[in-house]
Amino acid sequence: MLSGRVYVVTGGATGIGLGITGVLCGYGARVAVIQPAAVPLELEGARLFLGDVRAPAGWFAEVLDAYGAIDGLVNNAALTGQVALAPFLEASAEHIDNMLDVNLKGPVYCSQLAAREWVRRGVGGAIVHIASVGSFAAQENASLYCATKAAVASLAQGMGLELAPHGIRVNAVAPGDIRTVASADNVPGPYTRRTPLGRQGRPEEIGEAVAFLLSDRASFITGETLIADGGFLSY
């Protein structure tokens, strides 16, 4: 369903992003993986590009030079896990700026480049933002993280509306508790929910949700957020 298509996945070499990249490659897609620093990436069909989502113009041009065109964008890169946590009263200006710059401005800047390229060429495309269950429910010491993820879900809705006339679909996926290196050190607190399915999700399970939204099977879906949380928000 995705064979031969080209997708950009920011932060696609680690955590949930690696699961997304693996699934897309498994369906025969070619994936441009954007990382701020070199990391091992041994997936057939994936190619690593060094770059920052806060300043995407350079690496975006490199991707276009390499592939000629792209069919979709996955805005996955984000500050998450322990690095994203800070008690609200103690959050520094630097922490606030970093959270907003990476988690919110990054998806905006990357999406503008992709959408402008598709409009210039007169073709459609698909964008998927990676939101979070934190888009819909507060988490301890993560007010800023949750706010940025709520903004990403809202961004998908607004972009979906504005870009629909151009044939560009925009959606989001909101993962629940997913087993990654970033989540390994999470310490349960008094407000920690349990996942009704009784386990953490796998990055590949988020990848399948993303693949669906990128594919033609989701051709009449835009402006939506697909929650993939094992029932985390059901109570």
PDB file of C-alpha atoms in Angstrom:
ATOM      1  CA  MET A   1       0.000   0.000   0.000  1.00  0.00           C
ATOM      2  CA  LEU A   2       3.038   2.264   0.418  1.00  0.00           C
ATOM      3  CA  SER A   3       5.474   0.552  -1.928  1.00  0.00           C
ATOM      4  CA  GLY A   4       7.726   2.914  -3.821  1.00  0.00           C
ATOM      5  CA  ARG A   5       6.586   6.008  -1.976  1.00  0.00           C
ATOM      6  CA  VAL A   6       8.962   8.369  -0.166  1.00  0.00           C
ATOM      7  CA  TYR A   7       8.318   9.494   3.390  1.00  0.00           C
ATOM      8  CA  VAL A   8      10.167  11.742   5.804  1.00  0.00           C
ATOM      9  CA  VAL A   9      10.166  10.671   9.453  1.00  0.00           C
ATOM     10  CA  THR A  10      11.698  13.109  11.906  1.00  0.00           C
ATOM     11  CA  GLY A  11      13.359  11.366  14.824  1.00  0.00           C
ATOM     12  CA  GLY A  12      12.841   8.135  12.905  1.00  0.00           C
ATOM     13  CA  ALA A  13      15.908   6.264  14.170  1.00  0.00           C
ATOM     14  CA  THR A  14      14.974   5.961  17.850  1.00  0.00           C
ATOM     15  CA  GLY A  15      11.999   5.050  20.025  1.00  0.00           C
ATOM     16  CA  ILE A  16       8.558   5.299  18.450  1.00  0.00           C
ATOM     17  CA  GLY A  17      10.144   6.867  15.387  1.00  0.00           C
ATOM     18  CA  LEU A  18      12.198   3.738  14.722  1.00  0.00           C
ATOM     19  CA  GLY A  19       9.047   1.652  14.958  1.00  0.00           C
ATOM     20  CA  ILE A  20       7.391   3.930  12.406  1.00  0.00           C
ATOM     21  CA  THR A  21      10.384   3.778  10.070  1.00  0.00           C
ATOM     22  CA  GLY A  22      10.521  -0.014  10.309  1.00  0.00           C
ATOM     23  CA  VAL A  23       6.857  -0.435   9.453  1.00  0.00           C
ATOM     24  CA  LEU A  24       7.023   1.956   6.494  1.00  0.00           C
ATOM     25  CA  CYS A  25      10.108   0.216   5.130  1.00  0.00           C
ATOM     26  CA  GLY A  26       8.385  -3.120   5.625  1.00  0.00           C
ATOM     27  CA  TYR A  27       5.624  -1.940   3.305  1.00  0.00           C
ATOM     28  CA  GLY A  28       8.168  -1.092   0.637  1.00  0.00           C
ATOM     29  CA  ALA A  29       8.465   2.639   1.217  1.00  0.00           C
ATOM     30  CA  ARG A  30      11.677   4.622   1.102  1.00  0.00           C
ATOM     31  CA  VAL A  31      12.193   6.629   4.273  1.00  0.00           C
ATOM     32  CA  ALA A  32      14.302   9.724   4.855  1.00  0.00           C
ATOM     33  CA  VAL A  33      15.089   9.640   8.566  1.00  0.00           C
ATOM     34  CA  ILE A  34      15.957  12.976  10.162  1.00  0.00           C
ATOM     35  CA  GLN A  35      18.134  12.940  13.281  1.00  0.00           C
ATOM     36  CA  PRO A  36      20.125  15.711  15.012  1.00  0.00           C
ATOM     37  CA  ALA A  37      23.114  13.385  15.398  1.00  0.00           C
ATOM     38  CA  ALA A  38      24.394  10.224  13.737  1.00  0.00           C
ATOM     39  CA  VAL A  39      22.929   6.989  15.131  1.00  0.00           C
ATOM     40  CA  PRO A  40      22.962   3.410  13.836  1.00  0.00           C
ATOM     41  CA  LEU A  41      20.224   2.761  11.280  1.00  0.00           C
ATOM     42  CA  GLU A  42      20.176  -0.616   9.555  1.00  0.00           C
ATOM     43  CA  LEU A  43      16.833  -0.803   7.801  1.00  0.00           C
ATOM     44  CA  GLU A  44      16.578  -1.552   4.109  1.00  0.00           C
ATOM     45  CA  GLY A  45      14.908   1.405   2.465  1.00  0.00           C
ATOM     46  CA  ALA A  46      15.851   3.928   5.159  1.00  0.00           C
ATOM     47  CA  ARG A  47      18.475   6.644   4.806  1.00  0.00           C
ATOM     48  CA  LEU A  48      19.754   8.906   7.558  1.00  0.00           C
ATOM     49  CA  PHE A  49      19.922  12.685   7.141  1.00  0.00           C
ATOM     50  CA  LEU A  50      21.398  14.886   9.849  1.00  0.00           C
ATOM     51  CA  GLY A  51      19.282  17.884  10.740  1.00  0.00           C
ATOM     52  CA  ASP A  52      17.225  19.789  13.271  1.00  0.00           C
ATOM     53  CA  VAL A  53      13.439  20.160  13.039  1.00  0.00           C
ATOM     54  CA  ARG A  54      13.805  23.712  14.326  1.00  0.00           C
ATOM     55  CA  ALA A  55      15.686  24.674  11.141  1.00  0.00           C
ATOM     56  CA  PRO A  56      14.558  22.211   8.459  1.00  0.00           C
ATOM     57  CA  ALA A  57      15.257  24.100   5.218  1.00  0.00           C
ATOM     58  CA  GLY A  58      18.734  22.628   4.694  1.00  0.00           C
ATOM     59  CA  TRP A  59      17.966  18.979   5.246  1.00  0.00           C
ATOM     60  CA  PHE A  60      14.630  19.262   3.435  1.00  0.00           C
ATOM     61  CA  ALA A  61      16.470  20.429   0.329  1.00  0.00           C
ATOM     62  CA  GLU A  62      18.887  17.494   0.711  1.00  0.00           C
ATOM     63  CA  VAL A  63      15.977  15.053   0.857  1.00  0.00           C
ATOM     64  CA  LEU A  64      14.431  16.521  -2.289  1.00  0.00           C
ATOM     65  CA  ASP A  65      17.795  16.335  -4.039  1.00  0.00           C
ATOM     66  CA  ALA A  66      18.126  12.687  -3.032  1.00  0.00           C
ATOM     67  CA  TYR A  67      14.611  11.513  -3.914  1.00  0.00           C
ATOM     68  CA  GLY A  68      13.202  14.138  -6.255  1.00  0.00           C
ATOM     69  CA  ALA A  69       9.946  14.355  -4.318  1.00  0.00           C
ATOM     70  CA  ILE A  70       8.283  13.143  -1.143  1.00  0.00           C
ATOM     71  CA  ASP A  71       4.823  11.674  -0.631  1.00  0.00           C
ATOM     72  CA  GLY A  72       4.389  12.196   3.085  1.00  0.00           C
ATOM     73  CA  LEU A  73       5.791  13.574   6.319  1.00  0.00           C
ATOM     74  CA  VAL A  74       5.703  12.158   9.836  1.00  0.00           C
ATOM     75  CA  ASN A  75       6.388  14.750  12.528  1.00  0.00           C
ATOM     76  CA  ASN A  76       7.638  12.424  15.231  1.00  0.00           C
ATOM     77  CA  ALA A  77      10.694  14.201  16.687  1.00  0.00           C
ATOM     78  CA  ALA A  78       9.983  15.586  20.154  1.00  0.00           C
ATOM     79  CA  LEU A  79      11.437  16.105  23.586  1.00  0.00           C
ATOM     80  CA  THR A  80       9.872  13.329  25.632  1.00  0.00           C
ATOM     81  CA  GLY A  81      10.594  11.103  28.622  1.00  0.00           C
ATOM     82  CA  GLN A  82      12.614  12.440  31.545  1.00  0.00           C
ATOM     83  CA  VAL A  83      14.085  15.325  29.531  1.00  0.00           C
ATOM     84  CA  ALA A  84      10.567  16.696  28.993  1.00  0.00           C
ATOM     85  CA  LEU A  85       9.645  16.710  32.669  1.00  0.00           C
ATOM     86  CA  ALA A  86       9.815  19.761  34.902  1.00  0.00           C
ATOM     87  CA  PRO A  87       7.564  20.873  37.773  1.00  0.00           C
ATOM     88  CA  PHE A  88       5.604  23.830  36.445  1.00  0.00           C
ATOM     89  CA  LEU A  89       6.839  26.224  39.150  1.00  0.00           C
ATOM     90  CA  GLU A  90      10.444  25.277  38.461  1.00  0.00           C
ATOM     91  CA  ALA A  91      10.469  25.181  34.649  1.00  0.00           C
ATOM     92  CA  SER A  92      13.243  27.423  33.348  1.00  0.00           C
ATOM     93  CA  ALA A  93      12.950  29.753  30.392  1.00  0.00           C
ATOM     94  CA  GLU A  94      15.369  27.496  28.524  1.00  0.00           C
ATOM     95  CA  HIS A  95      13.219  24.435  29.183  1.00  0.00           C
ATOM     96  CA  ILE A  96      10.067  26.245  28.071  1.00  0.00           C
ATOM     97  CA  ASP A  97      11.705  27.481  24.880  1.00  0.00           C
ATOM     98  CA  ASN A  98      13.137  24.054  24.047  1.00  0.00           C
ATOM     99  CA  MET A  99       9.775  22.336  24.526  1.00  0.00           C
ATOM    100  CA  LEU A 100       7.959  24.804  22.305  1.00  0.00           C
ATOM    101  CA  ASP A 101      10.704  24.963  19.681  1.00  0.00           C
ATOM    102  CA  VAL A 102      11.060  21.197  19.193  1.00  0.00           C
ATOM    103  CA  ASN A 103       7.589  19.853  19.997  1.00  0.00           C
ATOM    104  CA  LEU A 104       5.440  22.530  18.365  1.00  0.00           C
ATOM    105  CA  LYS A 105       7.437  24.848  16.120  1.00  0.00           C
ATOM    106  CA  GLY A 106       9.309  21.891  14.619  1.00  0.00           C
ATOM    107  CA  PRO A 107       6.159  20.235  13.226  1.00  0.00           C
ATOM    108  CA  VAL A 108       4.933  23.621  11.976  1.00  0.00           C
ATOM    109  CA  TYR A 109       8.153  24.443  10.110  1.00  0.00           C
ATOM    110  CA  CYS A 110       8.519  20.946   8.631  1.00  0.00           C
ATOM    111  CA  SER A 111       4.879  20.824   7.570  1.00  0.00           C
ATOM    112  CA  GLN A 112       5.091  24.212   5.874  1.00  0.00           C
ATOM    113  CA  LEU A 113       8.009  23.063   3.740  1.00  0.00           C
ATOM    114  CA  ALA A 114       6.288  19.828   2.717  1.00  0.00           C
ATOM    115  CA  ALA A 115       2.920  21.440   2.032  1.00  0.00           C
ATOM    116  CA  ARG A 116       4.419  24.318   0.058  1.00  0.00           C
ATOM    117  CA  GLU A 117       6.324  21.822  -2.100  1.00  0.00           C
ATOM    118  CA  TRP A 118       3.149  19.848  -2.837  1.00  0.00           C
ATOM    119  CA  VAL A 119       1.180  23.000  -3.631  1.00  0.00           C
ATOM    120  CA  ARG A 120       3.993  24.186  -5.907  1.00  0.00           C
ATOM    121  CA  ARG A 121       3.913  20.878  -7.775  1.00  0.00           C
ATOM    122  CA  GLY A 122       0.130  20.680  -7.818  1.00  0.00           C
ATOM    123  CA  VAL A 123       0.011  17.317  -6.046  1.00  0.00           C
ATOM    124  CA  GLY A 124      -1.466  16.066  -2.794  1.00  0.00           C
ATOM    125  CA  GLY A 125       0.315  14.597   0.181  1.00  0.00           C
ATOM    126  CA  ALA A 126      -0.169  13.289   3.691  1.00  0.00           C
ATOM    127  CA  ILE A 127       1.160  14.519   7.028  1.00  0.00           C
ATOM    128  CA  VAL A 128       0.944  12.705  10.357  1.00  0.00           C
ATOM    129  CA  HIS A 129       1.858  14.385  13.635  1.00  0.00           C
ATOM    130  CA  ILE A 130       2.734  12.239  16.647  1.00  0.00           C
ATOM    131  CA  ALA A 131       0.676  13.593  19.516  1.00  0.00           C
ATOM    132  CA  SER A 132       0.139  11.789  22.846  1.00  0.00           C
ATOM    133  CA  VAL A 133      -2.475  10.745  25.367  1.00  0.00           C
ATOM    134  CA  GLY A 134      -1.009  13.784  27.115  1.00  0.00           C
ATOM    135  CA  SER A 135      -2.892  15.809  24.500  1.00  0.00           C
ATOM    136  CA  PHE A 136      -6.077  14.908  26.363  1.00  0.00           C
ATOM    137  CA  ALA A 137      -5.084  14.184  29.966  1.00  0.00           C
ATOM    138  CA  ALA A 138      -2.663  15.900  32.335  1.00  0.00           C
ATOM    139  CA  GLN A 139       0.502  14.159  33.484  1.00  0.00           C
ATOM    140  CA  GLU A 140       2.603  14.907  36.544  1.00  0.00           C
ATOM    141  CA  ASN A 141       5.429  17.396  36.026  1.00  0.00           C
ATOM    142  CA  ALA A 142       4.594  17.452  32.320  1.00  0.00           C
ATOM    143  CA  SER A 143       2.359  20.487  31.896  1.00  0.00           C
ATOM    144  CA  LEU A 144       4.512  21.889  29.104  1.00  0.00           C
ATOM    145  CA  TYR A 145       4.855  18.532  27.353  1.00  0.00           C
ATOM    146  CA  CYS A 146       1.099  17.964  27.462  1.00  0.00           C
ATOM    147  CA  ALA A 147       0.434  21.491  26.242  1.00  0.00           C
ATOM    148  CA  THR A 148       2.688  20.994  23.213  1.00  0.00           C
ATOM    149  CA  LYS A 149       1.068  17.669  22.399  1.00  0.00           C
ATOM    150  CA  ALA A 150      -2.423  19.151  22.743  1.00  0.00           C
ATOM    151  CA  ALA A 151      -1.283  21.852  20.328  1.00  0.00           C
ATOM    152  CA  VAL A 152      -0.070  19.200  17.867  1.00  0.00           C
ATOM    153  CA  ALA A 153      -3.485  17.505  17.884  1.00  0.00           C
ATOM    154  CA  SER A 154      -5.153  20.867  17.323  1.00  0.00           C
ATOM    155  CA  LEU A 155      -2.639  21.640  14.592  1.00  0.00           C
ATOM    156  CA  ALA A 156      -3.688  18.503  12.720  1.00  0.00           C
ATOM    157  CA  GLN A 157      -7.295  19.641  12.836  1.00  0.00           C
ATOM    158  CA  GLY A 158      -6.572  23.170  11.656  1.00  0.00           C
ATOM    159  CA  MET A 159      -4.119  22.115   8.960  1.00  0.00           C
ATOM    160  CA  GLY A 160      -6.525  19.433   7.786  1.00  0.00           C
ATOM    161  CA  LEU A 161      -9.137  22.115   7.213  1.00  0.00           C
ATOM    162  CA  GLU A 162      -6.861  24.629   5.514  1.00  0.00           C
ATOM    163  CA  LEU A 163      -4.957  22.213   3.303  1.00  0.00           C
ATOM    164  CA  ALA A 164      -7.894  20.069   2.167  1.00  0.00           C
ATOM    165  CA  PRO A 165      -8.468  22.162  -0.976  1.00  0.00           C
ATOM    166  CA  HIS A 166      -4.934  21.252  -2.052  1.00  0.00           C
ATOM    167  CA  GLY A 167      -5.478  17.513  -1.602  1.00  0.00           C
ATOM    168  CA  ILE A 168      -3.233  17.435   1.462  1.00  0.00           C
ATOM    169  CA  ARG A 169      -4.448  15.320   4.360  1.00  0.00           C
ATOM    170  CA  VAL A 170      -3.229  15.993   7.910  1.00  0.00           C
ATOM    171  CA  ASN A 171      -3.860  13.720  10.874  1.00  0.00           C
ATOM    172  CA  ALA A 172      -2.267  12.796  14.198  1.00  0.00           C
ATOM    173  CA  VAL A 173      -1.663   9.659  16.204  1.00  0.00           C
ATOM    174  CA  ALA A 174      -1.791   9.839  19.997  1.00  0.00           C
ATOM    175  CA  PRO A 175       0.228   6.988  21.528  1.00  0.00           C
ATOM    176  CA  GLY A 176      -0.324   5.796  25.066  1.00  0.00           C
ATOM    177  CA  ASP A 177       2.338   4.109  27.200  1.00  0.00           C
ATOM    178  CA  ILE A 178       4.849   2.747  24.682  1.00  0.00           C
ATOM    179  CA  ARG A 179       7.935   0.725  25.568  1.00  0.00           C
ATOM    180  CA  THR A 180      10.941   2.790  24.523  1.00  0.00           C
ATOM    181  CA  VAL A 181      14.289   3.759  26.004  1.00  0.00           C
ATOM    182  CA  ALA A 182      12.841   7.184  26.870  1.00  0.00           C
ATOM    183  CA  SER A 183       9.999   5.620  28.862  1.00  0.00           C
ATOM    184  CA  ALA A 184      12.104   3.000  30.633  1.00  0.00           C
ATOM    185  CA  ASP A 185      12.880   5.209  33.631  1.00  0.00           C
ATOM    186  CA  ASN A 186       9.355   6.519  34.159  1.00  0.00           C
ATOM    187  CA  VAL A 187       8.422   6.284  37.817  1.00  0.00           C
ATOM    188  CA  PRO A 188       4.721   5.761  38.615  1.00  0.00           C
ATOM    189  CA  GLY A 189       3.161   8.586  40.612  1.00  0.00           C
ATOM    190  CA  PRO A 190      -0.112   9.026  42.481  1.00  0.00           C
ATOM    191  CA  TYR A 191      -1.936   9.976  39.265  1.00  0.00           C
ATOM    192  CA  THR A 192      -0.464   7.293  36.999  1.00  0.00           C
ATOM    193  CA  ARG A 193      -3.110   5.428  35.000  1.00  0.00           C
ATOM    194  CA  ARG A 194      -2.959   1.748  34.138  1.00  0.00           C
ATOM    195  CA  THR A 195      -3.386   0.503  30.593  1.00  0.00           C
ATOM    196  CA  PRO A 196      -6.454  -1.765  30.421  1.00  0.00           C
ATOM    197  CA  LEU A 197      -4.803  -4.116  27.907  1.00  0.00           C
ATOM    198  CA  GLY A 198      -2.269  -4.846  30.634  1.00  0.00           C
ATOM    199  CA  ARG A 199       0.950  -4.047  28.808  1.00  0.00           C
ATOM    200  CA  GLN A 200       2.958  -1.281  27.203  1.00  0.00           C
ATOM    201  CA  GLY A 201       2.496  -0.744  23.510  1.00  0.00           C
ATOM    202  CA  ARG A 202       5.196  -1.468  20.956  1.00  0.00           C
ATOM    203  CA  PRO A 203       6.644   1.227  18.685  1.00  0.00           C
ATOM    204  CA  GLU A 204       5.651  -0.901  15.694  1.00  0.00           C
ATOM    205  CA  GLU A 205       2.009  -0.703  16.747  1.00  0.00           C
ATOM    206  CA  ILE A 206       2.183   3.071  16.441  1.00  0.00           C
ATOM    207  CA  GLY A 207       3.931   2.561  13.111  1.00  0.00           C
ATOM    208  CA  GLU A 208       0.950   0.600  11.806  1.00  0.00           C
ATOM    209  CA  ALA A 209      -1.411   3.418  12.776  1.00  0.00           C
ATOM    210  CA  VAL A 210       0.811   5.935  11.003  1.00  0.00           C
ATOM    211  CA  ALA A 211       1.083   3.729   7.908  1.00  0.00           C
ATOM    212  CA  PHE A 212      -2.704   3.526   7.707  1.00  0.00           C
ATOM    213  CA  LEU A 213      -3.126   7.297   7.892  1.00  0.00           C
ATOM    214  CA  LEU A 214      -0.465   7.823   5.220  1.00  0.00           C
ATOM    215  CA  SER A 215      -2.020   5.281   2.896  1.00  0.00           C
ATOM    216  CA  ASP A 216      -4.853   5.543   0.396  1.00  0.00           C
ATOM    217  CA  ARG A 217      -6.974   3.472   2.763  1.00  0.00           C
ATOM    218  CA  ALA A 218      -7.330   6.671   4.796  1.00  0.00           C
ATOM    219  CA  SER A 219      -8.104   8.809   1.744  1.00  0.00           C
ATOM    220  CA  PHE A 220     -11.260  10.288   3.337  1.00  0.00           C
ATOM    221  CA  ILE A 221      -9.694  10.955   6.742  1.00  0.00           C
ATOM    222  CA  THR A 222      -8.193  14.332   7.607  1.00  0.00           C
ATOM    223  CA  GLY A 223      -8.049  16.612  10.626  1.00  0.00           C
ATOM    224  CA  GLU A 224      -8.370  13.671  13.018  1.00  0.00           C
ATOM    225  CA  THR A 225      -6.357  12.244  15.905  1.00  0.00           C
ATOM    226  CA  LEU A 226      -6.219   8.464  16.147  1.00  0.00           C
ATOM    227  CA  ILE A 227      -5.723   7.366  19.750  1.00  0.00           C
ATOM    228  CA  ALA A 228      -3.594   4.228  20.083  1.00  0.00           C
ATOM    229  CA  ASP A 229      -3.356   3.726  23.835  1.00  0.00           C
ATOM    230  CA  GLY A 230      -4.545   0.253  24.820  1.00  0.00           C
ATOM    231  CA  GLY A 231      -7.566   1.822  26.508  1.00  0.00           C
ATOM    232  CA  PHE A 232      -5.492   4.265  28.588  1.00  0.00           C
ATOM    233  CA  LEU A 233      -8.014   7.104  28.164  1.00  0.00           C
ATOM    234  CA  SER A 234     -11.126   4.949  28.406  1.00  0.00           C
ATOM    235  CA  TYR A 235     -11.658   5.601  32.114  1.00  0.00           C
TER     236      TYR A 235
END
